[in-house]
mmCIF file of C-alpha atoms in Angstrom:
data_model
loop_
_atom_site.group_PDB
_atom_site.id
_atom_site.type_symbol
_atom_site.label_atom_id
_atom_site.label_comp_id
_atom_site.label_asym_id
_atom_site.label_seq_id
_atom_site.Cartn_x
_atom_site.Cartn_y
_atom_site.Cartn_z
ATOM 1 C CA MET E 19 82.313 -115.333 -70.488
ATOM 2 C CA THR E 20 84.334 -116.893 -73.356
ATOM 3 C CA THR E 21 85.244 -114.775 -76.456
ATOM 4 C CA ARG E 22 85.309 -116.425 -79.793
ATOM 5 C CA LEU E 23 87.931 -115.772 -82.162
ATOM 6 C CA ARG E 24 86.992 -114.422 -85.667
ATOM 7 C CA SER E 25 86.813 -117.026 -88.503
ATOM 8 C CA VAL E 26 89.944 -115.499 -90.150
ATOM 9 C CA LEU E 27 92.704 -113.811 -87.942
ATOM 10 C CA SER E 28 95.497 -111.451 -89.059
ATOM 11 C CA GLY E 29 98.112 -109.312 -87.259
ATOM 12 C CA ARG E 30 95.674 -107.236 -86.132
ATOM 13 C CA ASP E 31 93.858 -109.449 -83.929
ATOM 14 C CA LEU E 32 97.026 -111.079 -82.200
ATOM 15 C CA PRO E 33 100.831 -110.709 -82.834
ATOM 16 C CA VAL E 34 102.176 -112.388 -85.987
ATOM 17 C CA ALA E 35 104.362 -114.656 -83.556
ATOM 18 C CA GLU E 36 101.406 -115.723 -81.498
ATOM 19 C CA LEU E 37 99.650 -116.601 -84.655
ATOM 20 C CA CYS E 38 102.810 -118.383 -85.746
ATOM 21 C CA SER E 39 102.972 -120.255 -82.532
ATOM 22 C CA ALA E 40 99.332 -121.353 -82.722
ATOM 23 C CA ARG E 41 99.990 -122.674 -86.248
ATOM 24 C CA LEU E 42 102.920 -124.896 -85.214
ATOM 25 C CA ASP E 43 100.715 -126.123 -82.191
ATOM 26 C CA GLY E 44 98.211 -127.217 -84.436
ATOM 27 C CA GLU E 45 95.581 -124.364 -83.250
ATOM 28 C CA LEU E 46 95.527 -122.381 -86.713
ATOM 29 C CA PHE E 47 96.023 -123.126 -90.115
ATOM 30 C CA THR E 48 96.977 -120.885 -92.889
ATOM 31 C CA LEU E 49 94.618 -119.437 -95.401
ATOM 32 C CA GLY E 50 96.390 -117.245 -97.704
ATOM 33 C CA ASP E 51 98.161 -114.610 -95.897
ATOM 34 C CA PHE E 52 96.030 -115.070 -92.693
ATOM 35 C CA TRP E 53 95.379 -117.853 -90.038
ATOM 36 C CA CYS E 54 92.065 -119.767 -89.264
ATOM 37 C CA PRO E 55 91.193 -121.810 -86.111
ATOM 38 C CA VAL E 56 91.174 -125.586 -87.078
ATOM 39 C CA ASP E 57 87.701 -125.855 -86.312
ATOM 40 C CA GLU E 58 86.979 -123.685 -89.262
ATOM 41 C CA LEU E 59 86.218 -125.194 -92.717
ATOM 42 C CA ASP E 60 88.414 -124.089 -95.543
ATOM 43 C CA ALA E 61 85.333 -122.737 -97.553
ATOM 44 C CA PRO E 62 84.172 -120.064 -99.767
ATOM 45 C CA ASP E 63 82.905 -118.049 -96.557
ATOM 46 C CA THR E 64 86.382 -118.066 -95.076
ATOM 47 C CA ARG E 65 88.364 -117.591 -98.303
ATOM 48 C CA ALA E 66 86.078 -114.681 -99.116
ATOM 49 C CA GLN E 67 86.874 -113.219 -95.642
ATOM 50 C CA ALA E 68 90.542 -113.899 -96.077
ATOM 51 C CA ALA E 69 90.389 -112.145 -99.278
ATOM 52 C CA ALA E 70 88.448 -109.208 -98.163
ATOM 53 C CA LEU E 71 91.392 -108.311 -95.647
ATOM 54 C CA LEU E 72 93.499 -107.421 -98.457
ATOM 55 C CA VAL E 73 91.384 -104.928 -100.221
ATOM 56 C CA PRO E 74 88.962 -101.763 -99.614
ATOM 57 C CA PRO E 75 85.248 -102.443 -99.316
ATOM 58 C CA ARG E 76 84.378 -101.549 -102.942
ATOM 59 C CA ALA E 77 86.769 -104.339 -104.342
ATOM 60 C CA ILE E 78 85.381 -107.214 -106.338
ATOM 61 C CA ALA E 79 87.325 -110.740 -106.321
ATOM 62 C CA GLU E 80 87.637 -111.628 -109.897
ATOM 63 C CA ARG E 81 89.420 -114.349 -112.223
ATOM 64 C CA LEU E 82 91.681 -116.455 -110.348
ATOM 65 C CA THR E 83 90.571 -115.070 -107.153
ATOM 66 C CA ALA E 84 86.991 -115.697 -107.610
ATOM 67 C CA ALA E 85 87.756 -119.226 -108.644
ATOM 68 C CA TRP E 86 89.557 -120.005 -105.596
ATOM 69 C CA ILE E 87 86.983 -118.363 -103.287
ATOM 70 C CA LEU E 88 84.528 -120.891 -105.082
ATOM 71 C CA GLY E 89 87.061 -123.630 -104.293
ATOM 72 C CA LEU E 90 87.804 -124.388 -107.844
ATOM 73 C CA ALA E 91 91.604 -123.300 -108.195
ATOM 74 C CA ALA E 92 94.544 -123.009 -105.966
ATOM 75 C CA GLU E 93 95.343 -119.864 -104.409
ATOM 76 C CA PRO E 94 96.742 -117.271 -106.862
ATOM 77 C CA ARG E 95 100.254 -115.980 -106.336
ATOM 78 C CA ARG E 96 99.063 -112.421 -106.799
ATOM 79 C CA HIS E 97 95.065 -112.023 -105.815
ATOM 80 C CA GLN E 98 93.082 -110.571 -108.706
ATOM 81 C CA PHE E 99 90.280 -107.620 -107.873
ATOM 82 C CA CYS E 100 88.412 -105.165 -109.963
ATOM 83 C CA VAL E 101 86.393 -101.978 -108.864
ATOM 84 C CA ASP E 102 83.604 -100.364 -110.940
ATOM 85 C CA VAL E 103 85.305 -97.472 -113.149
ATOM 86 C CA GLY E 104 83.791 -94.674 -111.056
ATOM 87 C CA ALA E 105 84.536 -96.242 -107.539
ATOM 88 C CA ARG E 106 87.569 -93.975 -106.860
ATOM 89 C CA VAL E 107 89.734 -96.548 -105.004
ATOM 90 C CA HIS E 108 93.280 -95.994 -104.139
ATOM 91 C CA LEU E 109 95.325 -98.910 -103.149
ATOM 92 C CA GLN E 110 99.112 -98.974 -102.349
ATOM 93 C CA PRO E 111 101.007 -101.000 -105.085
ATOM 94 C CA SER E 112 101.435 -104.551 -103.884
ATOM 95 C CA ALA E 113 103.120 -107.737 -105.083
ATOM 96 C CA ARG E 114 100.483 -109.543 -103.573
ATOM 97 C CA LEU E 115 97.381 -108.468 -105.580
ATOM 98 C CA ILE E 116 96.254 -106.804 -108.754
ATOM 99 C CA LEU E 117 93.405 -104.322 -108.941
ATOM 100 C CA ARG E 118 92.038 -102.965 -112.345
ATOM 101 C CA GLU E 119 89.112 -100.751 -113.042
ATOM 102 C CA VAL E 120 86.252 -102.246 -115.140
ATOM 103 C CA THR E 121 82.563 -102.048 -115.850
ATOM 104 C CA CYS E 122 80.790 -104.754 -113.585
ATOM 105 C CA PRO E 123 77.129 -104.570 -113.180
ATOM 106 C CA PRO E 124 75.617 -105.955 -109.991
ATOM 107 C CA THR E 125 74.327 -108.806 -111.832
ATOM 108 C CA ASP E 126 77.560 -110.083 -112.461
ATOM 109 C CA THR E 127 78.601 -110.062 -108.854
ATOM 110 C CA ALA E 128 77.292 -112.150 -105.739
ATOM 111 C CA SER E 129 78.204 -111.342 -102.174
ATOM 112 C CA ILE E 130 80.051 -114.134 -99.995
ATOM 113 C CA THR E 131 80.414 -112.780 -96.489
ATOM 114 C CA GLY E 132 80.480 -109.221 -97.345
ATOM 115 C CA LEU E 133 82.960 -109.372 -100.459
ATOM 116 C CA ARG E 134 81.676 -108.812 -103.904
ATOM 117 C CA VAL E 135 82.727 -111.894 -105.889
ATOM 118 C CA THR E 136 82.270 -112.190 -109.824
ATOM 119 C CA ARG E 137 79.674 -114.975 -110.758
ATOM 120 C CA PRO E 138 80.804 -117.866 -112.555
ATOM 121 C CA LEU E 139 79.689 -116.807 -115.851
ATOM 122 C CA ARG E 140 81.526 -113.476 -115.463
ATOM 123 C CA THR E 141 84.719 -115.192 -114.063
ATOM 124 C CA VAL E 142 84.556 -117.521 -117.289
ATOM 125 C CA VAL E 143 84.396 -114.522 -119.444
ATOM 126 C CA ASP E 144 87.224 -112.954 -117.965
ATOM 127 C CA LEU E 145 89.427 -115.648 -117.702
ATOM 128 C CA ALA E 146 88.572 -116.840 -121.335
ATOM 129 C CA ARG E 147 89.820 -113.051 -122.231
ATOM 130 C CA TRP E 148 92.881 -112.932 -120.000
ATOM 131 C CA PRO E 149 96.137 -113.383 -121.963
ATOM 132 C CA ASP E 150 98.303 -115.040 -119.481
ATOM 133 C CA PRO E 151 100.760 -117.760 -121.069
ATOM 134 C CA ASP E 152 101.750 -119.015 -117.668
ATOM 135 C CA VAL E 153 98.227 -120.362 -116.449
ATOM 136 C CA ASP E 154 96.348 -122.898 -118.341
ATOM 137 C CA VAL E 155 92.551 -121.727 -117.672
ATOM 138 C CA VAL E 156 90.870 -123.976 -119.955
ATOM 139 C CA PRO E 157 90.109 -126.751 -117.327
ATOM 140 C CA LEU E 158 89.210 -123.969 -114.917
ATOM 141 C CA ILE E 159 86.762 -122.545 -117.561
ATOM 142 C CA GLY E 160 85.287 -125.942 -118.046
ATOM 143 C CA ALA E 161 84.555 -126.492 -114.242
ATOM 144 C CA LEU E 162 83.218 -122.505 -114.165
ATOM 145 C CA LEU E 163 80.802 -123.462 -116.886
ATOM 146 C CA ARG E 164 79.426 -126.762 -115.031
ATOM 147 C CA LEU E 165 78.654 -124.046 -112.332
ATOM 148 C CA CYS E 166 77.070 -121.894 -114.866
ATOM 149 C CA GLY E 167 74.543 -124.835 -115.511
ATOM 150 C CA PRO E 168 72.601 -125.421 -118.737
ATOM 151 C CA GLY E 169 72.952 -122.565 -121.386
ATOM 152 C CA GLY E 170 76.267 -121.036 -119.327
ATOM 153 C CA ALA E 171 78.736 -121.766 -122.481
ATOM 154 C CA GLU E 172 75.986 -120.182 -125.015
ATOM 155 C CA GLN E 173 76.039 -117.225 -122.738
ATOM 156 C CA ALA E 174 79.785 -117.078 -122.294
ATOM 157 C CA LEU E 175 80.188 -117.480 -125.889
ATOM 158 C CA GLY E 176 77.510 -114.675 -126.591
ATOM 159 C CA ARG E 177 79.587 -112.256 -124.270
ATOM 160 C CA CYS E 178 82.919 -113.138 -126.053
ATOM 161 C CA ASP E 179 81.774 -113.272 -129.580
ATOM 162 C CA ARG E 180 81.443 -109.468 -130.225
ATOM 163 C CA ALA E 181 83.449 -107.102 -132.297
ATOM 164 C CA TYR E 182 84.599 -104.810 -129.549
ATOM 165 C CA VAL E 183 85.645 -107.580 -127.219
ATOM 166 C CA PRO E 184 89.215 -107.432 -126.453
ATOM 167 C CA PHE E 185 91.283 -110.511 -127.038
ATOM 168 C CA ARG E 186 88.112 -111.990 -128.752
ATOM 169 C CA SER E 187 89.843 -114.882 -130.751
ATOM 170 C CA LEU E 188 91.815 -116.035 -127.692
ATOM 171 C CA ALA E 189 88.541 -116.031 -125.867
ATOM 172 C CA LEU E 190 86.747 -118.112 -128.417
ATOM 173 C CA GLY E 191 89.350 -120.356 -128.917
ATOM 174 C CA ARG E 192 89.577 -121.056 -125.004
ATOM 175 C CA LEU E 193 85.865 -121.283 -124.724
ATOM 176 C CA ALA E 194 85.759 -124.044 -127.580
ATOM 177 C CA ALA E 195 88.579 -125.970 -125.855
ATOM 178 C CA ALA E 196 86.781 -125.726 -122.456
ATOM 179 C CA GLU E 197 83.644 -127.009 -124.339
ATOM 180 C CA GLY E 198 85.388 -130.026 -125.965
ATOM 181 C CA CYS E 199 86.678 -131.090 -122.246
ATOM 182 C CA ARG E 200 83.189 -130.823 -121.000
ATOM 183 C CA GLN E 201 81.472 -132.859 -123.617
ATOM 184 C CA PRO E 202 81.269 -136.749 -123.005
ATOM 185 C CA SER E 203 83.326 -139.110 -125.289
ATOM 186 C CA LEU E 204 80.945 -140.937 -127.892
ATOM 187 C CA THR E 205 83.792 -143.103 -128.987
ATOM 188 C CA ARG E 206 85.497 -145.707 -126.488
#
C-alpha cells in the first residue's frame, strides 16, 4: 500500500532538512513557508492550504493574502488575516503575519479547502481602504474588480462612499484610479 503525501508539507510532516533536500532534488517546490510535491499545481487550493497552516481555524485570509490565494498577486511579505470581532483568537506575535479583528459577515467570505477567504468585492474594499504607501494596490484592485463582474465597481463604491468609513477619500481615489485603468481607451 502506497501512502500519498499531503498537497502542502511542513516540518510537522517531515524533517525540514529532508524537505529542503527533496526540493534540491527537484521532488518538491516551495510555496510560501511550506513545500509541495512537484506534481501539485500552484493553484488557489494549494495556496489556501499553505496559508491555513499559518493561523488558527477561525482566521480569514484577507487583502494581499486573499489576492495571492486567488493568483492575482505575489506572495505578501507579511500575510494578512482577520477574525470576526467576537472570535476570541490568540496568536503569538509574528513577523510573518498580521491578524486584525473586523466585522466580516459570512456573505463576504468563501471557503477554499477549508480556509475562509474574503470574496473579491470585500478584498477590493479592504485594499482600497488600506493605507500602505509601499504597495501600489490600484492595478490589483482593477484585477479584482474584473473578478467581481458587472456592477462590482458600483458595489465597491457604495461600500466605500459612506460617512463613517475610515480612509474614505483614499478608497474613493483608488477606486476611481482602478476604474480608469479598467476602461478601454476610446482614443487611439
